[in-house]
Coordinates of C-alpha atoms in Angstrom, one line a residue:
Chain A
X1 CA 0.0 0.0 0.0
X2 CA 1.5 3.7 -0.8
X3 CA 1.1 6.3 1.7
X4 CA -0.2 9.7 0.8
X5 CA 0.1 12.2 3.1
X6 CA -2.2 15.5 2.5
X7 CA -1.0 17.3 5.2
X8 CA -2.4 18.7 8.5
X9 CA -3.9 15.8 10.6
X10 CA -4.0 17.9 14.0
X11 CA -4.3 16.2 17.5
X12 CA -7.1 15.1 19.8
X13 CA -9.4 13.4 18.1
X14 CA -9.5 14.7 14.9
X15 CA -10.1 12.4 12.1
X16 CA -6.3 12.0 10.4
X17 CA -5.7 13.5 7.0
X18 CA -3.3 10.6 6.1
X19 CA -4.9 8.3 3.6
X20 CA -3.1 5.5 1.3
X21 CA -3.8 4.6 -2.0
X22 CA -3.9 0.8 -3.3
X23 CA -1.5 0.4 -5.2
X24 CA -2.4 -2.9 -6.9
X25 CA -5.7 -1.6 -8.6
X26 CA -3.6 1.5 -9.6
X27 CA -1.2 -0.5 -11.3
X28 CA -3.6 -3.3 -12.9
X29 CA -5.1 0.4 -13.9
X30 CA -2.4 1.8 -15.9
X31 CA -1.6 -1.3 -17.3
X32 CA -4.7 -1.7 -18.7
X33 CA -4.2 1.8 -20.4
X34 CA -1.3 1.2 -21.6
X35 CA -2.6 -2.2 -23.2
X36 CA -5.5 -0.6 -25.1
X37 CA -3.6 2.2 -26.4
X38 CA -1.0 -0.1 -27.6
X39 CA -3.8 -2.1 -29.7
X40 CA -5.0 1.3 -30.9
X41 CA -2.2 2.6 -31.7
X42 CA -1.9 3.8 -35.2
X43 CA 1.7 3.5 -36.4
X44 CA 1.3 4.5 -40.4
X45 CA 1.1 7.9 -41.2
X46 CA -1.3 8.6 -44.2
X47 CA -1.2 11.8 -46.0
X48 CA -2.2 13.4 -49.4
X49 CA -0.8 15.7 -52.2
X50 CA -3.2 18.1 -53.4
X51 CA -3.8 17.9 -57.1
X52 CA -6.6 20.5 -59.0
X53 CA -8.5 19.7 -61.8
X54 CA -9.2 23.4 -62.9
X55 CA -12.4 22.8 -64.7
X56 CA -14.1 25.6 -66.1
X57 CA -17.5 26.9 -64.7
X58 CA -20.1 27.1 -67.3
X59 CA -20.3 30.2 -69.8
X60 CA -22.8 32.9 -68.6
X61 CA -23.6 35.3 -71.3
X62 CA -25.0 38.3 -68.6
X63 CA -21.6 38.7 -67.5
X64 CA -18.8 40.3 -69.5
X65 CA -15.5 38.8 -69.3
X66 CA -12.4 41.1 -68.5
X67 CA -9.7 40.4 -70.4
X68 CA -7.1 39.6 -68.6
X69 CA -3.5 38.6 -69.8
X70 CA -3.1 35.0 -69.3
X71 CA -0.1 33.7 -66.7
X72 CA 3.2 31.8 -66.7
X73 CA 2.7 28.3 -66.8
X74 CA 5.4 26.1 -65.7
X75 CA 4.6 22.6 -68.0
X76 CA 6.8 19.8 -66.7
X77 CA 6.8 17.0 -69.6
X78 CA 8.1 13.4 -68.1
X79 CA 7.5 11.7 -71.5
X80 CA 11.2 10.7 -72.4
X81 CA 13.1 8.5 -70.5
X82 CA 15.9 10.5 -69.7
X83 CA 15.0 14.1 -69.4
X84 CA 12.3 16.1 -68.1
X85 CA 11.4 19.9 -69.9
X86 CA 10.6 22.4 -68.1
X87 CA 8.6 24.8 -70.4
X88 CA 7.1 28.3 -68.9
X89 CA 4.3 29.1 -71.3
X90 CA 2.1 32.2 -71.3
X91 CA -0.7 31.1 -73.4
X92 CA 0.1 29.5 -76.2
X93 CA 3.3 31.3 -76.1
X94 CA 6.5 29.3 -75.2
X95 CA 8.5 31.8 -72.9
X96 CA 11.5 29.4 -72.0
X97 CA 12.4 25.7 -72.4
X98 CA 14.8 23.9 -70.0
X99 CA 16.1 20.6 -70.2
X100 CA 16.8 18.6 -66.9
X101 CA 18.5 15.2 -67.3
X102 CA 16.3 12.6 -65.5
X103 CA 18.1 10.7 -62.7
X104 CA 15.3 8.8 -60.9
X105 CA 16.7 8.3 -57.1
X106 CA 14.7 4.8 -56.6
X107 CA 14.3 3.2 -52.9
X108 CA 13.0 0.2 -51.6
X109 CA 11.1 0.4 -48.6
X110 CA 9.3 -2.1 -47.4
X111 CA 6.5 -3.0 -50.7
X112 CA 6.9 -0.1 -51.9
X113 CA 9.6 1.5 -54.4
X114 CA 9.7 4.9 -53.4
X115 CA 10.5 7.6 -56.5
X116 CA 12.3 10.6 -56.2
X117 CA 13.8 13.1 -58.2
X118 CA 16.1 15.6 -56.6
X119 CA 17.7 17.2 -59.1
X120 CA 14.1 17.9 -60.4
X121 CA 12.8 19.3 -57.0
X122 CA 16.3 21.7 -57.3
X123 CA 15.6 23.2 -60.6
X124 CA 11.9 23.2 -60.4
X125 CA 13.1 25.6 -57.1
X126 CA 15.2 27.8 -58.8
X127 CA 13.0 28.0 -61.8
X128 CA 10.4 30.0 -59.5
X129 CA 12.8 31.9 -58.1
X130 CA 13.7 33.5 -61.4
X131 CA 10.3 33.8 -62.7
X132 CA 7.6 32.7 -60.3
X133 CA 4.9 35.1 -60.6
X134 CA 3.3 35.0 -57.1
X135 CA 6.2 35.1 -54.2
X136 CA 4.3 38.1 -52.1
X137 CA 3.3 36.5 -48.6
X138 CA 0.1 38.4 -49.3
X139 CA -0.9 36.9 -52.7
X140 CA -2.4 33.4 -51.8
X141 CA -2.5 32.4 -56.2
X142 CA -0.1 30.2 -56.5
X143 CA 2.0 29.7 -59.7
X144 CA 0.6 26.7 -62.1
X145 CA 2.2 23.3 -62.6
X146 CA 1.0 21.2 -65.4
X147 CA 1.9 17.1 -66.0
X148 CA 2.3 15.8 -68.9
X149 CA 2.7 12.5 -69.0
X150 CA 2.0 9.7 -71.0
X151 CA 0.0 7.1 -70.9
X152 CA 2.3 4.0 -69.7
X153 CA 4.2 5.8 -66.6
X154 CA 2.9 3.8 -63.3
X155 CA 1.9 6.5 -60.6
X156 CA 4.7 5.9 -58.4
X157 CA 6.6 8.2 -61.0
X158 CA 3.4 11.0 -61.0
X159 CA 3.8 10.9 -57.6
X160 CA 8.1 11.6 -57.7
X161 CA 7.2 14.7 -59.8
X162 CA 4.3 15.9 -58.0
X163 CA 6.9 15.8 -54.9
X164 CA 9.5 17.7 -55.9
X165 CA 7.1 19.8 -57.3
X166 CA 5.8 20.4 -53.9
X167 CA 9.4 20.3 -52.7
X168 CA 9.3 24.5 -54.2
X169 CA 7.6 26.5 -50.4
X170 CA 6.9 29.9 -50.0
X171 CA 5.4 31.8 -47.6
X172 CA 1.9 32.5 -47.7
X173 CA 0.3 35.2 -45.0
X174 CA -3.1 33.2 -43.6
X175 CA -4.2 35.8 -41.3
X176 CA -2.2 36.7 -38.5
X177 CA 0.7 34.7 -39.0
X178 CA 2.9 33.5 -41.8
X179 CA 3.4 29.9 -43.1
X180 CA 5.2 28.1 -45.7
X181 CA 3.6 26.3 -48.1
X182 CA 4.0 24.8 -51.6
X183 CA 4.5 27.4 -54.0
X184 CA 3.3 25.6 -57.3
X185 CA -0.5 24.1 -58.0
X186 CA 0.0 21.2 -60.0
X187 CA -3.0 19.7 -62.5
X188 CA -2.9 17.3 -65.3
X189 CA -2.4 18.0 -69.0
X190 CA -5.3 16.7 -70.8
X191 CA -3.7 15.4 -74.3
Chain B
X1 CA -4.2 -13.8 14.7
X2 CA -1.4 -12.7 16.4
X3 CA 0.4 -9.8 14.9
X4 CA 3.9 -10.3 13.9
X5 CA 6.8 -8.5 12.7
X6 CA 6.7 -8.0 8.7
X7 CA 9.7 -10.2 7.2
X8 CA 10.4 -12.6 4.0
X9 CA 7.3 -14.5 3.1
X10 CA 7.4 -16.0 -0.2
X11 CA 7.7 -19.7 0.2
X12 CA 7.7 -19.8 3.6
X13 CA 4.8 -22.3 3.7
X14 CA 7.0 -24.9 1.6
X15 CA 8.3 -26.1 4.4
X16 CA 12.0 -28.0 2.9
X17 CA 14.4 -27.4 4.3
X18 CA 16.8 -26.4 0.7
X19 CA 13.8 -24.3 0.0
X20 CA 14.0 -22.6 3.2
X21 CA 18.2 -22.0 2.8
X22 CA 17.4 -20.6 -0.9
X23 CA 14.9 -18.5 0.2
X24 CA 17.0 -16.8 3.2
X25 CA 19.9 -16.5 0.8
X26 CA 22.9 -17.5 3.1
X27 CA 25.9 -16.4 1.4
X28 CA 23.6 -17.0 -2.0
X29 CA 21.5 -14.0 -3.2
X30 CA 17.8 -15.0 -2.6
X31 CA 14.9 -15.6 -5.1
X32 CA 12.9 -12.9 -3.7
X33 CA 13.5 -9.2 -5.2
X34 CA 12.4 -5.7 -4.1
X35 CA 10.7 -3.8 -7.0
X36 CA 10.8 -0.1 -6.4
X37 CA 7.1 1.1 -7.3
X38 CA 8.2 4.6 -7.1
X39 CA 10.1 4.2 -10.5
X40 CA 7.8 1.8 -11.5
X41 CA 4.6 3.9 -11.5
X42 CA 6.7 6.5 -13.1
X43 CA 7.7 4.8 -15.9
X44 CA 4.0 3.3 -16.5
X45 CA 2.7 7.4 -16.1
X46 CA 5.0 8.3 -18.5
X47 CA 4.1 5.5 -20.9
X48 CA 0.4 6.6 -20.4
X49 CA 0.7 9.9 -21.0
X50 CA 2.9 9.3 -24.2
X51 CA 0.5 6.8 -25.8
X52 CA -2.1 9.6 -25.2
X53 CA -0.8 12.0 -26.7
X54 CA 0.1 10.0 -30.0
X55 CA -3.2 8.4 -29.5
X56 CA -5.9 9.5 -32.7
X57 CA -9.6 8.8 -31.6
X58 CA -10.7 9.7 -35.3
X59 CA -9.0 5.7 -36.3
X60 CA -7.5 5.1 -39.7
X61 CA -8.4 5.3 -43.1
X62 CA -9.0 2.0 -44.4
X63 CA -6.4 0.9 -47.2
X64 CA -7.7 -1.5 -50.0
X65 CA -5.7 -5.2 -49.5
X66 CA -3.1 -5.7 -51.8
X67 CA -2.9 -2.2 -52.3
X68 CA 0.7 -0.4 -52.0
X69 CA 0.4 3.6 -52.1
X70 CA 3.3 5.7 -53.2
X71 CA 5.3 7.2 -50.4
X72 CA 6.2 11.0 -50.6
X73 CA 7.7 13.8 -48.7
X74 CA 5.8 17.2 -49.0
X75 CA 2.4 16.1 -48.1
X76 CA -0.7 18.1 -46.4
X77 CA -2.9 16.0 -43.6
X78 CA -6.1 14.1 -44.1
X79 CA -9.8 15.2 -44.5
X80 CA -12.4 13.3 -44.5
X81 CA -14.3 13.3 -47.9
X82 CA -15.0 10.3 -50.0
X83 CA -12.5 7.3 -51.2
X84 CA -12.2 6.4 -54.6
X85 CA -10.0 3.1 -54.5
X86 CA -8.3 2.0 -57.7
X87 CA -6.5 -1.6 -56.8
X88 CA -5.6 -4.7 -59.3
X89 CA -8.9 -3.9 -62.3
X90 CA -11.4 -2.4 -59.5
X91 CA -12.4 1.1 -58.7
X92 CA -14.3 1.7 -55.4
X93 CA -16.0 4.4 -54.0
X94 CA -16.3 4.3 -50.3
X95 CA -15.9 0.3 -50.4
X96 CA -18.6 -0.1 -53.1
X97 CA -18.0 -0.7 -56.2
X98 CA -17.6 2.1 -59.0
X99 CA -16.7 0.7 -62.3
X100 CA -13.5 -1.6 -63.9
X101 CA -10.2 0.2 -65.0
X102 CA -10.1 -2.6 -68.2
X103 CA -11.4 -1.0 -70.9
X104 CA -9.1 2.0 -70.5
X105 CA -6.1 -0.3 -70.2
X106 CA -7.8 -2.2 -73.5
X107 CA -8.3 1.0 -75.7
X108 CA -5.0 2.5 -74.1
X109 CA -7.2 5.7 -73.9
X110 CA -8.5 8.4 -71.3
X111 CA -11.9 8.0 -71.1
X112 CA -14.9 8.7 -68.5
X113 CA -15.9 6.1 -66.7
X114 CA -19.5 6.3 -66.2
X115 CA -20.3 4.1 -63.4
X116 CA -17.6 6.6 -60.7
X117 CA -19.0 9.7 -62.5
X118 CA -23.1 8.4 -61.6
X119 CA -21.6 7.6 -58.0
X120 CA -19.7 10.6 -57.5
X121 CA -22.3 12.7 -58.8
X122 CA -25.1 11.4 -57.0
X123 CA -23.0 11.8 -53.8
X124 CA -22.4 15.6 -54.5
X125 CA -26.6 15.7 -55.3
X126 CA -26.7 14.3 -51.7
X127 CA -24.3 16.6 -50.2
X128 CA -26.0 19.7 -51.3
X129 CA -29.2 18.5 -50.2
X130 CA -27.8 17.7 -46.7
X131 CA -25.9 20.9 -46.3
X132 CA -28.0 23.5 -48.5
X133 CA -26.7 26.4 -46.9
X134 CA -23.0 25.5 -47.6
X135 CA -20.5 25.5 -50.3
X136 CA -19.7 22.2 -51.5
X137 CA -15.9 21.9 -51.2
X138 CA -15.6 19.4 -54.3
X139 CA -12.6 17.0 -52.5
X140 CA -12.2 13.6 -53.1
X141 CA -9.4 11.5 -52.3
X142 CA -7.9 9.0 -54.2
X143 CA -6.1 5.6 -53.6
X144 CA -4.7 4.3 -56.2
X145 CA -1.5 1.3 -56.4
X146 CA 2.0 2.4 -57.3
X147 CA 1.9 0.1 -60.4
X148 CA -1.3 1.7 -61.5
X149 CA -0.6 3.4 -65.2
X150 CA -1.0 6.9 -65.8
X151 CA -4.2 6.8 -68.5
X152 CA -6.3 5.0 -65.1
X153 CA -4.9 7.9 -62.9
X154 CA -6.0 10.7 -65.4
X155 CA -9.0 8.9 -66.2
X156 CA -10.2 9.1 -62.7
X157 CA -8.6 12.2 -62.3
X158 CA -11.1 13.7 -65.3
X159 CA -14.2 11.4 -63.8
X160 CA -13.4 12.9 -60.4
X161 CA -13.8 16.2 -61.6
X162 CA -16.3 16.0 -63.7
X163 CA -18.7 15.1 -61.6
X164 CA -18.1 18.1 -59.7
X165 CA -15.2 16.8 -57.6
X166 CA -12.1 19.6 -58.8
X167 CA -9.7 19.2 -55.8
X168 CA -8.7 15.5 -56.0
X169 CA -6.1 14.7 -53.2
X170 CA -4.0 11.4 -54.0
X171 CA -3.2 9.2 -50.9
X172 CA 0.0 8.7 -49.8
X173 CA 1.9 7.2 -47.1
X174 CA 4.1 10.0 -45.7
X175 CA 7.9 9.9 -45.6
X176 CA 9.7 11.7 -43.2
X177 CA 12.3 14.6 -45.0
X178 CA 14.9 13.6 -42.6
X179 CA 14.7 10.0 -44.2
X180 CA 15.0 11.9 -47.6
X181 CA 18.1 12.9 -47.4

């Protein structure tokens, strides 16, 4: 039995303060806690990657359209086997066109292979540092990424790209404070 | 009962007499050990209060068997909106089943696959009639194998969308970035 003493106690016949604890349902107590959240425990960590699928609203006549100069795209094409292009488009306009020789870093972990592409992630970085169009912590837009892939890649690949796409942060003012998310939005090509 | 002294009991009631010599120790060190409970119940706090605070009471997002997801690095969290489960020739929305990926692999083309755009769409109808004061936030979520091939992915990518679900999330299991590098 463990021995708690809560102080005080006084003389005559006053009832003592002392009480004790049993320490054997205590135990048996905490054991049992620890035994369920063991069993509960959740040890993988799922997550997502955000992808948009910017699909038009439907045309309404009543309201007229400002015309607007259309943005930088960054198109990353993963077609050929070893290099990716990086093409900045404004429209239909090509503004630049970088090659990056494709090294895909591949690890085994477990079942899965998992893909990555560093040297990707590092130009895709520096790419929006020279001519990313939304860097202001103020301006929540983010700069457009678009896929093109083709049909025969498996997704573990899609997924590589996507990441080191996502590897580019910024910071982003969401209102009082400051954080640093990904600076690109990445969507498929349709062809 | 008469009171007596505390002392040694374990075993006592054997009544041997090698018992009795290994019990008491002499010169040996004896079967019975002290356990400190101090350090004890400290140890068993502090492995309560860890499990608690890693504990999630919102449980696990069922994965598909057989199905292996991608693993990446810059992820965001979960939210909860609806499945749509691509594993082996099956597509599943929420566990039921939403179509077959083998005519796409067949014609080699993306295409719409009807059955996930009926499901999905009827589940946005739903939504909107449940909630008709809100904006419908268009997420879906998407688990689909590592092996899967890319004209499945954009197919239900375009489905997914179509039916009024623009933010598609794919599922992944996260990496950490220390393990990255």
């Amino acid at each position: 039995m463990g021995g708690v003493d809560v102080g005080g106690g006084g003389g005559g016949k006053r009832k003592s303060l002392d009480s004790e604890i049993n320490m054997i349902p205590m135990i048996d107590l905490l054991m049992v806690t620890i035994s369920f959240l063991l069993i509960t425990a959740v040890w993988t960590h799922m997550a997502r990657i955000n992808a948009d699928a910017q699909v038009p609203g439907p045309p309404r006549p009543d309201v007229e359209q400002e015309k607007t100069e259309p943005e930088k795209q960054l198109h990353i094409e993963m077609r050929e086997e070893e290099k990716f292009v990086l093409v900045w488009k404004q429209g239909s306009t090509t503004v630049d066109s970088i090659d990056v020789p494709r090294k895909d870093v591949v690890t085994q972990e477990g079942a899965v292979e998992v893909v990555r592409f560093p040297d990707l992630a590092d130009k895709v970085a520096s790419e929006w540092k020279a001519k990313g169009q939304h860097s202001n912590p103020t301006d929540r837009k983010l700069d457009q990424a678009i896929l093109h892939t083709d049909n025969k890649t498996e997704f573990k690949y899609i997924i590589g790209v996507i990441d080191a796409v996502y590897g580019t942060h910024r910071d982003i003012q969401l209102g009082p404070k400051t954080e640093k998310l990904p600076a690109f939005n990445i969507t498929f090509a349709v062809n | 009962m008469a009171i007596t002294a505390p002392t040694r009991r374990l075993m006592h009631h054997v009544g041997l007499e090698f018992v009795e010599k290994k019990i008491q120790g002499h010169g040996k060190r004896p079967l019975a050990a002290g356990l400190s409970l101090t350090s004890m119940i400290d140890f068993l706090v502090v492995t309560v209060v860890f499990l608690l605070m890693t504990f999630s009471a919102s449980g696990e997002t069922p994965v598909a068997k057989g199905l292996n997801m991608p693993k990446a690095e810059n992820t965001l969290d979960m939210i909860d909106a609806p499945i749509v489960v691509v594993v082996g020739s099956q597509i599943l929305v929420d566990g039921g089943p939403a179509g077959n990926t083998r005519p796409i692999e067949e014609s080699d083309r993306m295409q719409r696959i009807d059955e996930l755009f009926n499901l999905l769409k009827a589940k946005r109808e739903l939504w909107k009639q449940t909630h008709p004061t809100k904006d419908f936030p268009g997420v879906v979520l998407l688990q689909i194998d590592q092996e899967v091939k890319a004209v499945i992915v954009k197919s239900v990518f375009q489905t997914a969308a179509f039916a009024g679900f623009p933010n598609v999330s794919f599922m992944v299991n996260n990496l950490p970035k220390s393990a990255a590098h």
